[in-house]
DNA sequence: CTTGCTTACGAGACTCGTAATAATT
DNA sequence: AATTATTACGAGTCTCGTAAGCAAG
């Protein structure tokens, strides 16, 4: 048994049990992988894959267990390399953040600015995507940190930490009748065409819930995946917009007005996700603390080693 | 980087940083280990050991981290092998219990009897030792389960589970004046020479605490590490004995009498300890459940993956 | 007939043991 | 002087890539 075999195994699992694809991904030959997997199965004395003649059909039950363990093991192997890098060169390396438009555009810029000044030797990458993509990038190590408001909680292998709480707000053209209302209600909002986030983005679920709870059906005329699109169409007069409060910038959005919705919609919590048990570089802790000052190194370390909430077995 | 290098590393750490001893323990050559460690250090780009010329003096800070990770990684490697064994042959293998006299002599026999009947193919080993030895055997994998009333809680790498609660009792010769007392008090006990457990065994700490709390100094004339020795000397008239209640067997100890001490001494909890994150064979779960029926497989699985209570970093 | 896994085989790399060397106690 | 680590070197093994074979869809 060796690490290489386990890497092969992991890659096969990632590539839908296709050995050829795994070979391509790892820049090696397909027969090589095939043989090593055979050897591994032989050594462990179990079949990892169910084979249909010469095709791999599925994973066996013990295979699933083996895969699980192998992944934890490989994570520790990565950690070893990271420890090396950390001590070899404290402040150089790379840091990849997977996040959504809202965070990348409105929440992260000041953090990034501070970070790159402090760590000029660290190559900072931002991957933008939807919450599911983000979570998966964190899961398979493509990203070191995932930041989003939705969907991060659904993976056993990820640890999540609350970063900050925010509310939605209403944005309307500067001459809109709603600006004269004494008290905003969902019912009044429902009278106008609404432009807001696409399903699965930036707390859209909270918006749906609120209207449903009052038996209202909002007239969503456009669902966008980012606030800039929403603001553009609100400006054009297509409807009223509901966006994250961070996304309204008075200096820039001069033709729009903001109205708070704190009392109508539940608040949202933006969270970040890390791979459980991963070793983090010193600058990664620093980045996290820059983003959410309560997430000190100690807090993060403690959470990283916490128990899983649910177990599959 | 490969598993072998990490095994070498682990063994060196276990053998007080002596490469020659590690080589002996692993049945390999000393230069071989030396070289592989060098290679590992080179690959990680850090020094793991502090060298004084040609002697290894200590572990560096990054080395300690590396060692920590390596141990977790190797545990998972062991787990892979165990998964193999589990599925290859469900009911054969070995199970090693490290425990104290009290448990081995009075608590375990019925469990062992049932177990060997149910699993004739499993080689069951019992290692007797003091609580510290027991914990260490569990730690380095010499034992699969440690069972004791003391000392198990002090290791990060071990998970402990409560098995059962018990009290001490007083044993006296059949004609002893204390048998005529209406109500036993610690003060009355302190009037007689006492024979009980050695420090660090079977709840001795609870006994000391109780007397101290009342400002009494018991006259301990003999401290033994097992109840059989205690009973022998009580029978000889050397004093009165305080032992675990399980250790008194009316049918056998016919010349002695038992008096309850539940109201005078705090109760004790016997616990078992497992290595955190270890994969357990099916029959191991079964053994645990035979010993403590509330410790079902699910309960144990959940605890094994729990977070550490304290972190060193 | 294309995709995908396995078998066969050989070049090159790696591991490990022995022997010699050197430093520390 | 004895213990212990490093260096040197060679035999044997292992890994991996190419090429050929073969089963499944």
XYZ file of C-alpha atoms (C1' of nucleotides) in Angstrom:
676
model
C 0.000 0.000 0.000
C 1.358 3.405 -0.811
C 0.177 6.941 -1.191
C 0.196 6.826 -4.952
C -2.337 4.022 -5.022
C -4.614 6.027 -2.780
C -4.282 9.061 -4.989
C -5.246 6.935 -7.941
C -8.229 5.638 -6.040
C -9.352 9.107 -5.086
C -9.066 10.366 -8.623
C -11.016 7.449 -10.029
C -13.780 8.194 -7.572
C -13.748 11.829 -8.608
C -13.905 10.968 -12.280
C -17.033 8.864 -12.002
C -15.108 5.612 -11.784
C -13.430 6.148 -15.101
C -9.823 5.014 -14.918
C -8.869 6.518 -18.260
C -10.028 9.959 -17.234
C -8.259 9.614 -13.914
C -5.068 8.750 -15.773
C -5.384 11.858 -17.916
C -6.026 14.018 -14.899
C -2.948 12.691 -13.143
C -0.762 12.777 -16.248
C 0.020 9.130 -16.118
C -0.881 6.009 -18.015
C -4.129 4.200 -17.708
C -2.576 0.724 -17.356
C -0.397 2.013 -14.587
C -3.389 3.050 -12.538
C -5.251 -0.090 -13.357
C -2.428 -2.208 -12.104
C -1.892 -0.271 -8.908
C -5.559 -0.502 -8.034
C -5.413 -4.217 -8.589
C -2.422 -4.424 -6.304
C -4.177 -2.403 -3.651
C -7.234 -4.611 -3.795
C -5.026 -7.635 -3.558
C -3.144 -6.324 -0.567
C -6.262 -5.338 1.329
C -7.882 -8.575 0.297
C -11.081 -6.942 -0.851
C -12.625 -5.786 -4.082
C -12.912 -2.048 -4.144
C -14.783 -1.822 -7.429
C -17.579 -3.880 -8.865
C -16.471 -4.898 -12.344
C -18.712 -5.810 -15.184
C -16.394 -7.779 -17.355
C -13.819 -5.128 -18.165
C -15.859 -2.145 -17.087
C -16.005 -0.671 -13.629
C -19.623 -0.542 -12.609
C -19.647 0.807 -9.083
C -17.919 0.878 -5.707
C -18.369 -1.985 -3.296
C -19.342 -1.371 0.294
C -15.849 -1.950 1.643
C -14.597 0.139 -1.259
C -16.601 3.068 -0.042
C -15.059 2.727 3.406
C -11.611 2.467 1.924
C -12.195 5.554 -0.165
C -13.335 7.461 2.874
C -10.260 6.573 4.834
C -8.011 7.183 1.861
C -9.329 10.683 1.537
C -8.656 11.510 5.135
C -5.211 10.037 4.772
C -4.427 12.041 1.664
C -5.584 15.198 3.354
C -3.017 14.585 6.055
C -0.432 13.997 3.362
C -1.268 17.378 1.873
C -0.983 18.838 5.325
C 2.558 17.552 5.587
C 3.507 19.399 2.449
C 1.815 22.517 3.724
C 3.727 22.379 6.973
C 6.873 22.243 4.902
C 5.893 25.277 2.894
C 4.786 27.139 5.957
C 8.135 26.861 7.640
C 10.248 27.126 4.543
C 8.805 30.428 3.562
C 6.333 31.917 5.955
C 4.882 34.538 3.727
C 4.924 33.128 0.255
C 2.616 30.672 -1.371
C -0.872 30.892 -2.732
C -4.345 31.353 -1.363
C -7.453 30.574 -3.340
C -10.838 31.896 -2.326
C -13.970 30.546 -3.930
C -16.881 32.898 -3.500
C -19.956 34.475 -4.980
C -20.403 37.721 -6.791
C -21.826 39.513 -3.772
C -18.825 38.739 -1.605
C -16.255 39.237 -4.319
C -17.672 42.556 -5.407
C -18.783 44.146 -2.154
C -17.371 42.380 0.868
C -13.911 41.231 -0.122
C -12.214 44.154 -1.859
C -11.020 45.934 1.314
C -9.846 42.640 2.748
C -7.995 41.739 -0.401
C -6.389 45.146 -0.520
C -5.013 44.808 2.995
C -3.969 41.238 2.380
C -1.917 41.789 -0.737
C -0.167 44.705 0.877
C 0.750 42.621 3.872
C 1.625 39.489 1.876
C 3.061 40.552 -1.459
C 4.603 37.109 -1.896
C 1.304 35.259 -1.720
C -0.485 34.616 -4.965
C -4.129 35.341 -4.253
C -6.737 33.755 -6.500
C -10.458 34.419 -6.484
C -12.787 31.874 -8.038
C -16.271 33.113 -8.637
C -19.118 30.633 -8.818
C -22.463 29.631 -7.463
C -22.631 28.328 -3.895
C -22.605 24.705 -4.956
C -19.582 25.124 -7.185
C -17.850 26.987 -4.420
C -18.463 24.262 -1.902
C -17.153 21.672 -4.296
C -14.028 23.611 -5.011
C -13.352 23.735 -1.309
C -14.132 20.048 -0.993
C -11.624 18.829 -3.517
C -8.950 21.286 -2.588
C -9.197 23.594 -5.583
C -9.967 26.390 -3.169
C -8.588 26.948 0.314
C -11.552 28.934 1.560
C -15.137 29.063 0.385
C -17.245 32.087 1.244
C -20.976 32.211 0.655
C -24.299 32.728 2.305
C -25.911 29.540 1.102
C -25.255 25.852 0.646
C -22.015 25.515 2.564
C -23.563 23.687 5.472
C -24.454 20.609 3.528
C -21.113 18.856 3.415
C -19.720 16.662 6.127
C -16.174 17.272 5.030
C -16.430 21.022 5.346
C -16.343 23.079 8.497
C -18.207 26.372 8.385
C -17.787 29.515 10.413
C -20.112 32.516 10.589
C -18.495 35.696 9.252
C -21.073 38.439 9.433
C -24.794 39.009 9.459
C -26.580 41.146 6.946
C -30.054 42.098 5.772
C -31.643 42.613 2.451
C -32.700 46.065 1.443
C -35.043 47.458 -1.118
C -33.720 49.610 -3.915
C -35.989 51.777 -6.002
C -35.603 54.572 -8.538
C -35.270 57.973 -6.865
C -38.835 58.980 -7.685
C -40.612 55.781 -6.739
C -43.969 55.975 -4.854
C -42.785 53.511 -2.205
C -40.409 56.191 -0.957
C -43.437 58.035 0.405
C -44.925 55.133 2.316
C -44.821 55.424 6.089
C -44.363 51.756 6.721
C -43.191 49.181 4.245
C -44.974 45.812 4.225
C -44.533 42.730 2.119
C -48.026 43.236 0.782
C -47.066 46.637 -0.566
C -43.926 45.224 -2.159
C -45.959 42.506 -3.809
C -47.884 45.144 -5.723
C -44.812 46.005 -7.769
C -42.716 43.929 -10.155
C -39.690 42.692 -8.265
C -36.151 42.086 -9.411
C -33.952 40.010 -7.155
C -31.516 37.145 -6.914
C -31.738 33.856 -8.659
C -32.677 30.827 -6.616
C -29.785 29.612 -4.458
C -28.047 32.980 -4.328
C -27.520 35.530 -1.606
C -30.371 34.653 0.674
C -33.020 34.307 -1.990
C -34.482 31.495 0.071
C -35.165 33.936 2.904
C -37.062 36.185 0.523
C -39.271 33.384 -0.716
C -39.977 32.233 2.827
C -41.060 35.655 3.964
C -43.606 36.121 1.203
C -44.900 32.599 1.521
C -45.412 33.042 5.239
C -47.839 35.834 4.516
C -49.532 33.991 1.701
C -48.253 36.444 -0.873
C -46.998 35.679 -4.352
C -44.382 38.208 -5.336
C -44.192 39.152 -8.953
C -40.587 38.362 -9.736
C -39.970 39.732 -13.189
C -36.276 39.093 -13.296
C -33.962 36.943 -11.214
C -30.307 37.724 -11.575
C -27.283 36.173 -10.028
C -25.673 39.429 -9.084
C -26.674 42.736 -7.620
C -25.179 44.784 -10.407
C -27.581 43.318 -12.898
C -30.443 43.908 -10.498
C -29.476 47.531 -9.964
C -29.179 48.096 -13.686
C -32.745 46.999 -14.329
C -34.141 48.831 -11.345
C -32.530 51.918 -12.799
C -34.222 51.188 -16.110
C -37.558 51.160 -14.344
C -38.295 47.471 -14.815
C -39.261 47.065 -11.164
C -38.104 47.384 -7.578
C -35.039 45.489 -6.426
C -34.236 43.435 -3.387
C -30.522 43.066 -2.844
C -28.022 42.502 -0.075
C -27.494 45.721 1.841
C -23.756 45.658 1.116
C -24.552 45.950 -2.567
C -25.969 49.459 -2.331
C -23.264 52.082 -2.540
C -24.791 55.554 -2.161
C -21.868 57.349 -3.797
C -22.084 55.210 -6.885
C -25.775 54.398 -7.098
C -26.853 58.028 -7.133
C -30.019 57.478 -9.141
C -31.331 54.835 -6.706
C -32.643 54.952 -3.178
C -32.388 52.345 -0.447
C -35.114 51.336 2.029
C -34.380 48.902 4.892
C -36.157 45.557 4.975
C -34.797 44.404 8.318
C -38.270 44.133 9.783
C -39.679 42.151 6.879
C -37.018 39.619 5.958
C -34.963 37.368 8.150
C -31.317 38.205 8.397
C -28.666 36.249 6.540
C -25.336 34.978 7.730
C -22.405 34.801 5.388
C -20.181 31.898 6.257
C -16.851 30.589 5.210
C -16.011 26.949 4.772
C -12.762 25.065 5.198
C -11.877 21.455 4.717
C -12.095 19.649 8.010
C -8.695 18.857 9.498
C -6.802 20.846 6.914
C -3.555 22.469 7.915
C -3.782 26.179 7.193
C -0.936 28.475 6.293
C -0.303 31.345 8.671
C -1.449 33.874 6.109
C -4.689 31.969 5.618
C -5.549 32.497 9.260
C -4.680 36.120 8.794
C -6.924 36.465 5.773
C -9.816 34.982 7.690
C -9.265 37.326 10.573
C -9.107 40.308 8.232
C -12.446 39.264 6.799
C -14.156 38.491 10.094
C -12.281 39.871 13.050
C -13.864 37.512 15.557
C -12.459 34.502 13.697
C -9.060 34.515 15.319
C -6.579 31.795 14.767
C -7.623 30.011 17.943
C -11.278 30.022 17.037
C -10.557 28.588 13.627
C -8.174 25.933 14.889
C -10.728 24.727 17.382
C -13.477 24.500 14.846
C -11.339 22.693 12.304
C -10.968 19.747 14.605
C -14.556 19.585 15.719
C -16.685 16.522 15.450
C -18.949 15.978 12.516
C -22.545 16.885 13.179
C -23.946 13.899 11.349
C -22.385 10.633 10.387
C -23.267 8.629 7.411
C -22.714 5.207 8.818
C 7.184 11.190 0.671
C 5.922 7.744 1.446
C 4.374 5.805 4.252
C 7.563 4.046 5.137
C 9.326 7.304 5.898
C 6.524 8.293 8.196
C 6.674 4.973 9.984
C 10.359 5.501 10.502
C 9.672 8.937 11.851
C 7.064 7.670 14.255
C 9.306 4.936 15.526
C 12.204 7.305 16.083
C 9.916 9.502 18.125
C 8.779 6.527 20.147
C 12.323 5.401 20.805
C 13.444 8.663 22.298
C 14.934 9.925 19.053
C 17.317 7.027 18.773
C 17.561 5.903 15.165
C 19.435 2.706 15.985
C 16.734 1.533 18.360
C 14.089 2.425 15.850
C 15.899 0.363 13.234
C 15.985 -2.627 15.560
C 12.325 -2.277 16.388
C 11.404 -2.195 12.726
C 13.792 -4.964 11.744
C 15.637 -2.839 9.261
C 19.001 -1.184 8.991
C 19.938 1.972 10.729
C 21.441 3.665 7.663
C 18.271 2.942 5.767
C 16.201 4.895 8.236
C 18.733 7.644 8.463
C 18.648 8.139 4.755
C 14.899 8.090 4.433
C 14.517 10.674 7.154
C 17.004 12.847 5.328
C 15.012 12.450 2.152
C 11.811 13.337 3.931
C 13.336 16.436 5.435
C 14.660 17.401 2.045
C 11.312 16.930 0.358
C 9.409 18.897 2.957
C 12.155 21.488 2.964
C 12.438 21.570 6.735
C 14.586 20.054 9.431
C 12.609 17.641 11.512
C 15.334 16.927 14.026
C 17.838 19.151 15.699
C 21.219 17.538 15.157
C 24.243 17.979 17.313
C 26.941 16.968 14.917
C 25.990 13.360 14.353
C 23.599 12.997 17.261
C 19.961 13.771 17.192
C 19.279 16.167 20.000
C 15.598 17.004 19.772
C 12.632 17.649 17.505
C 12.227 21.015 15.859
C 8.970 22.898 16.057
C 7.941 22.029 12.497
C 9.127 18.505 13.234
C 6.626 18.213 16.022
C 3.866 19.291 13.689
C 5.018 16.847 11.055
C 5.093 14.059 13.590
C 1.591 14.872 14.710
C 0.250 14.753 11.204
C 2.234 11.638 10.393
C 0.661 9.831 13.303
C -2.831 10.655 12.224
C -1.947 9.602 8.720
C -0.508 6.292 9.839
C -3.567 5.612 11.931
C -5.658 5.925 8.812
C -3.260 3.613 7.031
C -3.827 1.052 9.767
C -7.526 1.591 9.368
C -7.279 0.652 5.717
C -5.750 -2.663 6.627
C -8.403 -3.216 9.244
C -11.153 -2.581 6.736
C -9.575 -5.224 4.574
C -9.499 -7.729 7.399
C -13.009 -6.885 8.448
C -14.473 -7.716 5.092
C -12.197 -10.577 4.257
C -13.085 -12.469 7.344
C -15.716 -10.953 9.529
C -15.188 -13.023 12.615
C -11.517 -13.750 12.761
C -8.674 -11.599 13.899
C -7.419 -10.490 17.255
C -8.585 -8.233 20.032
C -6.331 -6.967 22.763
C -7.677 -5.511 25.980
C -5.404 -3.663 28.347
C -6.864 -3.461 31.815
C -6.315 -3.551 35.543
C -6.549 -6.392 37.968
C -9.970 -5.373 39.246
C -11.520 -5.455 35.813
C -9.697 -8.511 34.599
C -10.517 -10.515 37.690
C -14.047 -9.412 38.556
C -15.693 -7.522 35.737
C -14.443 -9.128 32.558
C -14.703 -12.892 33.025
C -18.399 -13.219 32.076
C -17.863 -10.915 29.104
C -14.854 -12.843 27.919
C -16.745 -16.099 28.278
C -19.570 -14.920 26.073
C -17.174 -13.367 23.613
C -14.995 -16.398 22.990
C -18.046 -18.546 22.530
C -19.466 -16.176 19.958
C -16.131 -15.496 18.221
C -14.022 -18.627 18.400
C -11.886 -17.312 15.535
C -10.804 -14.174 17.333
C -7.633 -14.338 19.343
C -8.383 -12.484 22.556
C -5.477 -11.067 24.539
C -5.609 -9.484 27.956
C -2.788 -7.232 29.080
C -2.753 -6.429 32.732
C -1.058 -3.279 33.947
C -1.431 -0.099 35.897
C -3.687 2.613 34.501
C -0.838 4.554 32.966
C 0.616 1.539 31.231
C -2.809 0.636 29.995
C -3.397 4.047 28.501
C -0.056 3.937 26.771
C -0.718 0.560 25.293
C -3.915 1.896 23.822
C -2.105 4.975 22.573
C 0.508 3.207 20.544
C -1.784 0.529 19.276
C -0.527 -2.357 21.398
C -4.033 -2.656 22.779
C -7.322 -2.106 20.998
C -9.261 -1.225 24.123
C -8.123 0.074 27.480
C -10.375 -0.396 30.488
C -9.730 1.286 33.814
C -11.198 3.544 36.423
C -8.355 6.004 36.513
C -5.993 7.938 34.291
C -7.599 7.304 30.928
C -8.928 10.817 30.549
C -5.575 12.444 30.297
C -4.711 11.756 26.683
C -5.851 13.779 23.730
C -5.503 10.880 21.353
C -7.797 8.634 23.331
C -11.550 8.732 23.451
C -13.153 7.463 26.638
C -16.589 6.082 27.308
C -18.242 5.398 30.675
C -18.964 1.712 31.232
C -20.448 1.333 34.667
C -20.572 2.982 38.050
C -19.557 1.298 41.234
C -18.889 1.968 44.887
C -16.314 0.877 47.325
C -17.294 -1.396 50.148
C -15.787 -2.324 53.431
C -14.704 -5.862 54.104
C -14.026 -7.130 57.592
C -13.483 -10.473 59.305
C -16.749 -12.158 60.242
C -16.431 -11.295 63.915
C -15.363 -7.700 63.590
C -16.845 -5.110 65.998
C -17.775 -2.783 63.120
C -20.442 -5.306 62.140
C -22.407 -4.266 65.209
C -22.339 -0.558 64.522
C -25.650 1.028 63.591
C -24.200 3.587 61.285
C -20.780 3.511 59.697
C -18.827 6.781 59.565
C -15.405 7.624 58.272
C -14.370 8.552 61.771
C -15.157 5.043 62.953
C -13.209 3.552 60.071
C -10.245 5.720 60.894
C -9.985 4.010 64.263
C -8.891 0.785 62.640
C -5.891 -0.065 60.508
C -6.947 0.040 56.884
C -5.862 -2.021 53.924
C -6.741 -0.711 50.497
C -5.504 0.031 47.005
C -2.242 1.543 46.059
C -2.220 5.111 44.849
C -3.509 5.410 41.259
C -5.573 2.221 41.408
C -9.265 1.520 41.489
C -10.540 4.771 42.873
C -7.976 5.162 45.601
C -8.093 8.889 44.921
C -11.760 8.941 45.957
C -10.894 7.296 49.244
C -8.211 9.827 50.073
C -10.492 12.707 49.182
C -13.259 11.500 51.444
C -11.056 11.226 54.513
C -9.338 14.510 53.806
C -12.670 16.265 53.481
C -13.457 15.323 57.061
C -10.009 16.158 58.333
C -9.249 12.539 59.111
C -6.005 10.699 58.593
C -6.705 7.062 57.892
C -4.197 4.572 59.125
C -3.296 2.763 55.939
C -1.198 -0.165 56.982
C -0.968 -1.797 53.587
C -1.664 -0.584 50.094
C -1.987 -3.278 47.492
C -2.617 -3.130 43.786
C -5.267 -5.769 43.791
C -8.242 -6.790 45.875
C -7.113 -10.359 46.337
C -4.087 -9.235 48.263
C -6.273 -6.926 50.316
C -8.748 -9.676 51.127
C -5.965 -12.022 52.121
C -4.630 -9.639 54.732
C -8.046 -8.698 56.032
C -8.613 -12.381 56.566
C -5.338 -12.557 58.489
C -6.639 -9.860 60.812
C -4.193 -7.161 59.738
C -6.967 -4.598 59.380
C -10.173 -3.728 57.645
C -10.295 -3.555 53.870
C -11.745 -1.095 51.401
C -12.205 -2.612 47.980
C -14.360 -2.251 44.922
C -17.735 -3.827 45.529
C -17.294 -6.162 42.571
C -14.343 -7.701 44.344
C -16.371 -9.208 47.134
C -17.800 -12.607 46.237
C -19.927 -13.963 49.099
C -19.693 -17.570 47.957
C -15.946 -17.482 47.889
C -15.127 -15.004 50.617
C -17.013 -16.915 53.278
C -14.857 -15.795 56.172
C -15.377 -12.105 55.352
C -18.331 -9.763 55.588
C -19.198 -6.800 53.402
C -20.546 -3.434 54.535
C -21.652 -0.798 52.018
C -19.802 2.510 51.867
C -22.031 4.179 49.283
C -22.916 6.973 51.670
C -19.318 7.679 52.669
C -17.313 7.529 49.462
C -18.029 9.029 46.083
C -18.895 6.594 43.371
C -16.422 5.588 40.698
C -16.894 5.204 36.984
C -15.011 2.595 35.057
C -14.279 3.781 31.555
C -12.895 2.327 28.407
C -10.585 4.121 26.031
C -10.104 3.817 22.294
C -7.778 5.539 19.912
C -9.537 8.474 18.346
C -10.507 7.895 14.721
C -9.582 4.246 14.796
C -11.507 1.862 12.627
C -12.931 -0.878 14.822
C -13.628 -4.439 13.795
C -17.219 -5.590 14.057
C -16.413 -7.929 16.910
C -14.745 -5.092 18.811
C -18.026 -3.217 18.864
C -19.661 -6.390 20.023
C -17.198 -6.852 22.859
C -17.813 -3.323 24.040
C -21.531 -3.832 24.003
C -21.214 -7.084 25.925
C -19.238 -5.228 28.560
C -21.473 -2.167 28.750
C -24.795 -2.689 27.090
C -25.513 1.016 26.615
C -22.397 1.387 24.461
C -23.948 0.309 21.218
C -22.145 0.526 17.943
C -23.775 3.851 17.118
C -22.801 5.424 20.411
C -19.200 4.336 19.988
C -18.963 5.443 16.367
C -20.218 8.870 17.261
C -17.804 9.295 20.095
C -14.815 8.116 18.079
C -15.182 11.040 15.727
C -15.766 13.645 18.355
C -13.734 16.755 18.701
C -10.825 16.946 21.028
C -11.606 18.660 24.286
C -8.350 20.523 24.418
C -5.841 21.382 21.761
C -2.172 21.739 22.292
C -1.537 24.454 19.742
C -16.021 0.317 -34.112
C -15.203 3.134 -30.265
C -14.401 3.355 -25.559
C -12.212 1.395 -21.687
C -9.883 -2.116 -18.832
C -6.270 -5.709 -18.606
C -1.980 -8.131 -19.681
C 2.854 -8.182 -21.110
C 7.230 -6.405 -20.980
C 11.283 -3.521 -20.481
C 13.776 0.815 -18.923
C 14.693 3.496 -15.132
C 14.148 4.713 -10.380
C 13.982 3.554 -5.820
C 14.641 0.929 -1.539
C 17.336 -1.384 1.507
C 21.211 -3.840 3.324
C 26.374 -4.109 3.984
C 30.575 -1.903 4.701
C 33.244 1.909 5.621
C 33.630 6.587 7.802
C 33.119 10.050 11.154
C 31.511 12.334 15.203
C 29.918 12.273 20.099
C 30.066 10.571 24.943
C 36.419 2.525 23.552
C 31.664 2.317 22.668
C 27.735 4.147 20.793
C 25.492 6.393 17.122
C 24.799 8.911 12.737
C 26.228 9.632 7.859
C 28.186 8.341 3.359
C 29.044 5.020 -0.387
C 27.715 1.464 -3.168
C 25.469 -2.441 -5.268
C 21.652 -6.083 -5.618
C 17.017 -6.608 -5.969
C 12.542 -4.718 -6.356
C 9.160 -1.672 -7.735
C 7.002 1.763 -10.624
C 5.561 3.409 -14.783
C 5.150 3.903 -19.670
C 4.454 1.668 -24.340
C 2.316 -1.726 -26.998
C -0.824 -5.269 -27.729
C -5.127 -7.758 -26.515
C -9.816 -8.087 -25.429
C -14.527 -7.157 -23.566
C -18.631 -4.004 -23.445
C -21.807 -0.777 -25.353
